[in-house]
Amino acid sequence: MAYERPWVLSEIVRLALECGDTATARAAVAACGRTAAALAEHPGPALALLRCRGLFAQDPQLLEQALERAQAAGRPLVLGQAWEDLAVARAWHGDLAAARSALTRAVAAYEDLGARWDTARADARLRSLGVRRGSRSARRRPANGWEALTPAELKVALLVAQGRSNPEIARALFLSTRTVQTHVSHILAKLQVRSRAGVAAQAAARRAGPESGPVPGP
């Protein structure tokens, strides 16, 4: 059964979280924990458990530990996935430079294997968080304001301004609700507002033009 295979369980965690199904993800983490305990003499289940827990918590430290074990195991595909997971976690926490670096390492591992599907998946996951491979822009992104938003955040912000809920935005943009929640948190911080109503007010002022003046966010 798939639930007896630790690495498959870690993939179930990843896919369940992308679909917003935290109950299934939590069950898979627990199942992987039981398997790792039963097979404590083998390194593979322990690596899979670190990945499960790191993915579930979006914890870069746990995922770095999984990465170190993947490097020691000498399994190129697993190593690529570990770099990819770390890239997503770094982006989720707003460290886009570190996320881009980790994504580059993941893609290098996949390309060495000819794993085109994995490369495409990694690019898509990070693109949804505003991270792309390639040369860095010469212009540094501002810390606050609309210009501070990544392309992905801007799409979400405009839908928030329309009054859409997180699940509605997730369906519209083909994202997980978890990813949308992350974007909304970043948007509130960058626009320096405390609520979704504040985003709507800022969007209305932006449409009206600079002559309307700044709008204090609620």
PDB file of C-alpha atoms in Angstrom:
ATOM      1  CA  MET A   1       0.000   0.000   0.000  1.00  0.00           C
ATOM      2  CA  ALA A   2       1.132   3.565  -0.693  1.00  0.00           C
ATOM      3  CA  TYR A   3       0.762   4.463   2.973  1.00  0.00           C
ATOM      4  CA  GLU A   4       3.490   1.950   3.819  1.00  0.00           C
ATOM      5  CA  ARG A   5       5.999   3.739   1.618  1.00  0.00           C
ATOM      6  CA  PRO A   6       7.460   6.745   3.475  1.00  0.00           C
ATOM      7  CA  TRP A   7       8.485   8.838   0.464  1.00  0.00           C
ATOM      8  CA  VAL A   8       5.059   8.358  -1.105  1.00  0.00           C
ATOM      9  CA  LEU A   9       3.597   9.630   2.151  1.00  0.00           C
ATOM     10  CA  SER A  10       5.705  12.773   1.875  1.00  0.00           C
ATOM     11  CA  GLU A  11       4.339  13.306  -1.636  1.00  0.00           C
ATOM     12  CA  ILE A  12       0.821  12.890  -0.264  1.00  0.00           C
ATOM     13  CA  VAL A  13       1.576  15.634   2.264  1.00  0.00           C
ATOM     14  CA  ARG A  14       2.796  17.956  -0.493  1.00  0.00           C
ATOM     15  CA  LEU A  15      -0.158  17.320  -2.793  1.00  0.00           C
ATOM     16  CA  ALA A  16      -2.734  17.505   0.002  1.00  0.00           C
ATOM     17  CA  LEU A  17      -1.397  20.871   1.172  1.00  0.00           C
ATOM     18  CA  GLU A  18      -1.453  22.224  -2.378  1.00  0.00           C
ATOM     19  CA  CYS A  19      -5.146  21.267  -2.491  1.00  0.00           C
ATOM     20  CA  GLY A  20      -5.800  22.813   0.921  1.00  0.00           C
ATOM     21  CA  ASP A  21      -6.574  19.395   2.457  1.00  0.00           C
ATOM     22  CA  THR A  22      -4.836  19.718   5.805  1.00  0.00           C
ATOM     23  CA  ALA A  23      -6.649  16.705   7.296  1.00  0.00           C
ATOM     24  CA  THR A  24      -5.173  14.322   4.726  1.00  0.00           C
ATOM     25  CA  ALA A  25      -1.767  15.978   5.055  1.00  0.00           C
ATOM     26  CA  ARG A  26      -1.856  15.592   8.843  1.00  0.00           C
ATOM     27  CA  ALA A  27      -2.858  11.927   8.535  1.00  0.00           C
ATOM     28  CA  ALA A  28       0.004  11.285   6.123  1.00  0.00           C
ATOM     29  CA  VAL A  29       2.502  12.924   8.498  1.00  0.00           C
ATOM     30  CA  ALA A  30       1.250  10.690  11.313  1.00  0.00           C
ATOM     31  CA  ALA A  31       1.452   7.573   9.133  1.00  0.00           C
ATOM     32  CA  CYS A  32       4.989   8.446   8.096  1.00  0.00           C
ATOM     33  CA  GLY A  33       5.907   8.904  11.756  1.00  0.00           C
ATOM     34  CA  ARG A  34       4.659   5.407  12.561  1.00  0.00           C
ATOM     35  CA  THR A  35       6.556   3.925   9.630  1.00  0.00           C
ATOM     36  CA  ALA A  36       9.761   5.757  10.537  1.00  0.00           C
ATOM     37  CA  ALA A  37       9.494   4.493  14.119  1.00  0.00           C
ATOM     38  CA  ALA A  38       9.010   0.917  12.920  1.00  0.00           C
ATOM     39  CA  LEU A  39      11.968   1.169  10.526  1.00  0.00           C
ATOM     40  CA  ALA A  40      14.288   3.209  12.722  1.00  0.00           C
ATOM     41  CA  GLU A  41      17.345   1.308  11.497  1.00  0.00           C
ATOM     42  CA  HIS A  42      16.819   2.584   7.939  1.00  0.00           C
ATOM     43  CA  PRO A  43      17.698   6.208   6.980  1.00  0.00           C
ATOM     44  CA  GLY A  44      15.064   6.574   4.256  1.00  0.00           C
ATOM     45  CA  PRO A  45      11.958   6.721   6.488  1.00  0.00           C
ATOM     46  CA  ALA A  46      13.609   9.273   8.796  1.00  0.00           C
ATOM     47  CA  LEU A  47      14.386  11.475   5.782  1.00  0.00           C
ATOM     48  CA  ALA A  48      10.796  11.153   4.559  1.00  0.00           C
ATOM     49  CA  LEU A  49       9.484  12.066   8.016  1.00  0.00           C
ATOM     50  CA  LEU A  50      11.617  15.215   8.121  1.00  0.00           C
ATOM     51  CA  ARG A  51      10.221  16.154   4.735  1.00  0.00           C
ATOM     52  CA  CYS A  52       6.639  15.464   5.864  1.00  0.00           C
ATOM     53  CA  ARG A  53       6.990  17.605   8.967  1.00  0.00           C
ATOM     54  CA  GLY A  54       8.844  20.362   7.136  1.00  0.00           C
ATOM     55  CA  LEU A  55       6.231  20.533   4.395  1.00  0.00           C
ATOM     56  CA  PHE A  56       3.327  20.512   6.832  1.00  0.00           C
ATOM     57  CA  ALA A  57       4.790  23.349   8.897  1.00  0.00           C
ATOM     58  CA  GLN A  58       6.500  25.124   5.966  1.00  0.00           C
ATOM     59  CA  ASP A  59       9.536  25.067   8.254  1.00  0.00           C
ATOM     60  CA  PRO A  60      12.802  25.888   6.443  1.00  0.00           C
ATOM     61  CA  GLN A  61      14.908  24.444   9.267  1.00  0.00           C
ATOM     62  CA  LEU A  62      13.265  21.028   9.052  1.00  0.00           C
ATOM     63  CA  LEU A  63      13.542  21.091   5.274  1.00  0.00           C
ATOM     64  CA  GLU A  64      17.230  22.014   5.516  1.00  0.00           C
ATOM     65  CA  GLN A  65      17.722  18.944   7.710  1.00  0.00           C
ATOM     66  CA  ALA A  66      15.930  16.853   5.093  1.00  0.00           C
ATOM     67  CA  LEU A  67      18.185  18.373   2.443  1.00  0.00           C
ATOM     68  CA  GLU A  68      21.318  17.435   4.402  1.00  0.00           C
ATOM     69  CA  ARG A  69      20.097  13.841   4.692  1.00  0.00           C
ATOM     70  CA  ALA A  70      19.244  13.748   0.995  1.00  0.00           C
ATOM     71  CA  GLN A  71      22.766  14.914   0.171  1.00  0.00           C
ATOM     72  CA  ALA A  72      24.224  12.192   2.399  1.00  0.00           C
ATOM     73  CA  ALA A  73      21.975   9.561   0.812  1.00  0.00           C
ATOM     74  CA  GLY A  74      23.313  10.333  -2.660  1.00  0.00           C
ATOM     75  CA  ARG A  75      19.894  10.118  -4.335  1.00  0.00           C
ATOM     76  CA  PRO A  76      19.773  12.805  -7.057  1.00  0.00           C
ATOM     77  CA  LEU A  77      15.994  12.915  -7.539  1.00  0.00           C
ATOM     78  CA  VAL A  78      15.334  13.110  -3.812  1.00  0.00           C
ATOM     79  CA  LEU A  79      17.980  15.828  -3.560  1.00  0.00           C
ATOM     80  CA  GLY A  80      16.238  17.840  -6.277  1.00  0.00           C
ATOM     81  CA  GLN A  81      12.929  17.522  -4.443  1.00  0.00           C
ATOM     82  CA  ALA A  82      14.581  18.620  -1.201  1.00  0.00           C
ATOM     83  CA  TRP A  83      15.955  21.755  -2.873  1.00  0.00           C
ATOM     84  CA  GLU A  84      12.527  22.414  -4.403  1.00  0.00           C
ATOM     85  CA  ASP A  85      10.776  22.065  -1.036  1.00  0.00           C
ATOM     86  CA  LEU A  86      13.258  24.437   0.577  1.00  0.00           C
ATOM     87  CA  ALA A  87      12.741  26.951  -2.232  1.00  0.00           C
ATOM     88  CA  VAL A  88       8.982  26.933  -1.618  1.00  0.00           C
ATOM     89  CA  ALA A  89       9.419  27.357   2.141  1.00  0.00           C
ATOM     90  CA  ARG A  90      11.864  30.243   1.673  1.00  0.00           C
ATOM     91  CA  ALA A  91       9.445  31.960  -0.711  1.00  0.00           C
ATOM     92  CA  TRP A  92       6.548  31.316   1.672  1.00  0.00           C
ATOM     93  CA  HIS A  93       8.502  33.164   4.367  1.00  0.00           C
ATOM     94  CA  GLY A  94       9.323  36.032   1.993  1.00  0.00           C
ATOM     95  CA  ASP A  95      13.017  35.274   1.359  1.00  0.00           C
ATOM     96  CA  LEU A  96      12.778  35.389  -2.425  1.00  0.00           C
ATOM     97  CA  ALA A  97      16.527  35.566  -3.048  1.00  0.00           C
ATOM     98  CA  ALA A  98      17.144  32.369  -1.074  1.00  0.00           C
ATOM     99  CA  ALA A  99      14.137  30.780  -2.761  1.00  0.00           C
ATOM    100  CA  ARG A 100      15.540  31.582  -6.204  1.00  0.00           C
ATOM    101  CA  SER A 101      18.904  30.113  -5.251  1.00  0.00           C
ATOM    102  CA  ALA A 102      17.312  26.896  -3.974  1.00  0.00           C
ATOM    103  CA  LEU A 103      15.117  26.656  -7.073  1.00  0.00           C
ATOM    104  CA  THR A 104      18.199  26.937  -9.283  1.00  0.00           C
ATOM    105  CA  ARG A 105      19.812  24.046  -7.389  1.00  0.00           C
ATOM    106  CA  ALA A 106      16.649  21.955  -7.683  1.00  0.00           C
ATOM    107  CA  VAL A 107      16.385  22.496 -11.421  1.00  0.00           C
ATOM    108  CA  ALA A 108      20.074  21.680 -11.896  1.00  0.00           C
ATOM    109  CA  ALA A 109      19.507  18.335 -10.173  1.00  0.00           C
ATOM    110  CA  TYR A 110      16.437  17.614 -12.295  1.00  0.00           C
ATOM    111  CA  GLU A 111      18.128  18.587 -15.543  1.00  0.00           C
ATOM    112  CA  ASP A 112      21.032  16.250 -14.792  1.00  0.00           C
ATOM    113  CA  LEU A 113      18.442  13.457 -14.667  1.00  0.00           C
ATOM    114  CA  GLY A 114      16.456  14.661 -17.677  1.00  0.00           C
ATOM    115  CA  ALA A 115      13.468  15.053 -15.337  1.00  0.00           C
ATOM    116  CA  ARG A 116      11.510  17.602 -17.358  1.00  0.00           C
ATOM    117  CA  TRP A 117       8.246  17.070 -15.494  1.00  0.00           C
ATOM    118  CA  ASP A 118       9.925  17.779 -12.172  1.00  0.00           C
ATOM    119  CA  THR A 119      11.561  20.908 -13.595  1.00  0.00           C
ATOM    120  CA  ALA A 120       8.193  22.162 -14.852  1.00  0.00           C
ATOM    121  CA  ARG A 121       6.537  21.452 -11.502  1.00  0.00           C
ATOM    122  CA  ALA A 122       9.262  23.250  -9.544  1.00  0.00           C
ATOM    123  CA  ASP A 123       9.055  26.288 -11.815  1.00  0.00           C
ATOM    124  CA  ALA A 124       5.249  26.365 -11.492  1.00  0.00           C
ATOM    125  CA  ARG A 125       5.264  26.059  -7.696  1.00  0.00           C
ATOM    126  CA  LEU A 126       7.763  28.889  -7.306  1.00  0.00           C
ATOM    127  CA  ARG A 127       6.193  31.052 -10.006  1.00  0.00           C
ATOM    128  CA  SER A 128       2.959  31.071  -7.989  1.00  0.00           C
ATOM    129  CA  LEU A 129       4.989  32.558  -5.120  1.00  0.00           C
ATOM    130  CA  GLY A 130       6.620  35.239  -7.257  1.00  0.00           C
ATOM    131  CA  VAL A 131       9.946  33.457  -7.833  1.00  0.00           C
ATOM    132  CA  ARG A 132      11.433  32.807 -11.261  1.00  0.00           C
ATOM    133  CA  ARG A 133      14.773  31.545 -12.433  1.00  0.00           C
ATOM    134  CA  GLY A 134      17.033  33.728 -14.542  1.00  0.00           C
ATOM    135  CA  SER A 135      18.935  36.934 -14.165  1.00  0.00           C
ATOM    136  CA  ARG A 136      18.035  39.284 -11.365  1.00  0.00           C
ATOM    137  CA  SER A 137      16.424  42.563 -12.185  1.00  0.00           C
ATOM    138  CA  ALA A 138      18.791  45.527 -12.009  1.00  0.00           C
ATOM    139  CA  ARG A 139      16.079  47.532 -10.265  1.00  0.00           C
ATOM    140  CA  ARG A 140      15.541  46.589  -6.652  1.00  0.00           C
ATOM    141  CA  ARG A 141      11.905  46.078  -5.692  1.00  0.00           C
ATOM    142  CA  PRO A 142      10.635  48.629  -3.116  1.00  0.00           C
ATOM    143  CA  ALA A 143       9.804  47.361   0.360  1.00  0.00           C
ATOM    144  CA  ASN A 144       6.313  48.897   0.554  1.00  0.00           C
ATOM    145  CA  GLY A 145       3.496  49.980  -1.741  1.00  0.00           C
ATOM    146  CA  TRP A 146       2.023  48.517  -4.903  1.00  0.00           C
ATOM    147  CA  GLU A 147       5.417  48.400  -6.604  1.00  0.00           C
ATOM    148  CA  ALA A 148       6.605  46.108  -3.815  1.00  0.00           C
ATOM    149  CA  LEU A 149       4.110  43.406  -4.805  1.00  0.00           C
ATOM    150  CA  THR A 150       5.309  40.502  -6.895  1.00  0.00           C
ATOM    151  CA  PRO A 151       3.275  39.678 -10.033  1.00  0.00           C
ATOM    152  CA  ALA A 152       1.583  36.828  -8.165  1.00  0.00           C
ATOM    153  CA  GLU A 153       0.771  39.056  -5.192  1.00  0.00           C
ATOM    154  CA  LEU A 154      -0.635  41.740  -7.478  1.00  0.00           C
ATOM    155  CA  LYS A 155      -3.078  39.270  -9.044  1.00  0.00           C
ATOM    156  CA  VAL A 156      -4.238  38.190  -5.610  1.00  0.00           C
ATOM    157  CA  ALA A 157      -4.473  41.783  -4.343  1.00  0.00           C
ATOM    158  CA  LEU A 158      -6.744  42.801  -7.202  1.00  0.00           C
ATOM    159  CA  LEU A 159      -9.075  39.888  -6.456  1.00  0.00           C
ATOM    160  CA  VAL A 160      -9.023  40.709  -2.733  1.00  0.00           C
ATOM    161  CA  ALA A 161     -10.031  44.257  -3.680  1.00  0.00           C
ATOM    162  CA  GLN A 162     -13.014  42.792  -5.537  1.00  0.00           C
ATOM    163  CA  GLY A 163     -14.169  41.140  -2.321  1.00  0.00           C
ATOM    164  CA  ARG A 164     -13.190  37.600  -3.275  1.00  0.00           C
ATOM    165  CA  SER A 165     -12.557  35.094  -0.485  1.00  0.00           C
ATOM    166  CA  ASN A 166      -9.369  33.044  -0.283  1.00  0.00           C
ATOM    167  CA  PRO A 167     -11.053  29.873  -1.632  1.00  0.00           C
ATOM    168  CA  GLU A 168     -12.528  31.880  -4.530  1.00  0.00           C
ATOM    169  CA  ILE A 169      -9.112  33.364  -5.342  1.00  0.00           C
ATOM    170  CA  ALA A 170      -7.514  29.924  -5.140  1.00  0.00           C
ATOM    171  CA  ARG A 171      -9.988  28.557  -7.681  1.00  0.00           C
ATOM    172  CA  ALA A 172      -9.607  31.559  -9.979  1.00  0.00           C
ATOM    173  CA  LEU A 173      -5.796  31.414 -10.040  1.00  0.00           C
ATOM    174  CA  PHE A 174      -5.411  27.624  -9.716  1.00  0.00           C
ATOM    175  CA  LEU A 175      -3.526  27.984  -6.422  1.00  0.00           C
ATOM    176  CA  SER A 176      -3.874  26.276  -3.063  1.00  0.00           C
ATOM    177  CA  THR A 177      -5.712  28.197  -0.351  1.00  0.00           C
ATOM    178  CA  ARG A 178      -2.507  28.010   1.703  1.00  0.00           C
ATOM    179  CA  THR A 179      -0.589  29.829  -1.036  1.00  0.00           C
ATOM    180  CA  VAL A 180      -3.327  32.464  -1.306  1.00  0.00           C
ATOM    181  CA  GLN A 181      -3.237  32.981   2.462  1.00  0.00           C
ATOM    182  CA  THR A 182       0.518  33.548   2.246  1.00  0.00           C
ATOM    183  CA  HIS A 183       0.087  36.077  -0.556  1.00  0.00           C
ATOM    184  CA  VAL A 184      -2.596  37.957   1.397  1.00  0.00           C
ATOM    185  CA  SER A 185      -0.311  38.198   4.443  1.00  0.00           C
ATOM    186  CA  HIS A 186       2.476  39.630   2.283  1.00  0.00           C
ATOM    187  CA  ILE A 187       0.054  42.050   0.598  1.00  0.00           C
ATOM    188  CA  LEU A 188      -1.233  43.431   3.907  1.00  0.00           C
ATOM    189  CA  ALA A 189       2.325  43.978   5.114  1.00  0.00           C
ATOM    190  CA  LYS A 190       3.549  45.607   1.909  1.00  0.00           C
ATOM    191  CA  LEU A 191       0.526  47.881   1.552  1.00  0.00           C
ATOM    192  CA  GLN A 192       0.735  48.648   5.283  1.00  0.00           C
ATOM    193  CA  VAL A 193      -2.919  47.915   5.945  1.00  0.00           C
ATOM    194  CA  ARG A 194      -4.518  45.683   8.551  1.00  0.00           C
ATOM    195  CA  SER A 195      -7.474  44.240   6.673  1.00  0.00           C
ATOM    196  CA  ARG A 196      -8.811  43.214   3.282  1.00  0.00           C
ATOM    197  CA  ALA A 197     -10.948  46.361   3.340  1.00  0.00           C
ATOM    198  CA  GLY A 198      -7.705  48.320   3.487  1.00  0.00           C
ATOM    199  CA  VAL A 199      -6.504  46.577   0.337  1.00  0.00           C
ATOM    200  CA  ALA A 200      -9.766  47.516  -1.404  1.00  0.00           C
ATOM    201  CA  ALA A 201      -9.382  51.151  -0.319  1.00  0.00           C
ATOM    202  CA  GLN A 202      -5.792  51.285  -1.560  1.00  0.00           C
ATOM    203  CA  ALA A 203      -6.837  49.719  -4.868  1.00  0.00           C
ATOM    204  CA  ALA A 204      -9.594  52.312  -5.310  1.00  0.00           C
ATOM    205  CA  ALA A 205      -7.127  55.132  -4.611  1.00  0.00           C
ATOM    206  CA  ARG A 206      -4.676  53.623  -7.082  1.00  0.00           C
ATOM    207  CA  ARG A 207      -7.333  53.519  -9.795  1.00  0.00           C
ATOM    208  CA  ALA A 208      -8.280  57.135  -9.047  1.00  0.00           C
ATOM    209  CA  GLY A 209      -4.712  58.280  -9.629  1.00  0.00           C
ATOM    210  CA  PRO A 210      -2.101  60.109  -7.555  1.00  0.00           C
ATOM    211  CA  GLU A 211      -4.219  63.240  -7.246  1.00  0.00           C
ATOM    212  CA  SER A 212      -6.520  61.397  -4.861  1.00  0.00           C
ATOM    213  CA  GLY A 213      -3.775  61.289  -2.212  1.00  0.00           C
ATOM    214  CA  PRO A 214      -2.904  58.454   0.154  1.00  0.00           C
ATOM    215  CA  VAL A 215      -5.663  56.444   1.750  1.00  0.00           C
ATOM    216  CA  PRO A 216      -5.153  55.344   5.356  1.00  0.00           C
ATOM    217  CA  GLY A 217      -5.867  51.651   5.649  1.00  0.00           C
ATOM    218  CA  PRO A 218      -8.188  50.288   8.305  1.00  0.00           C
TER     219      PRO A 218
END
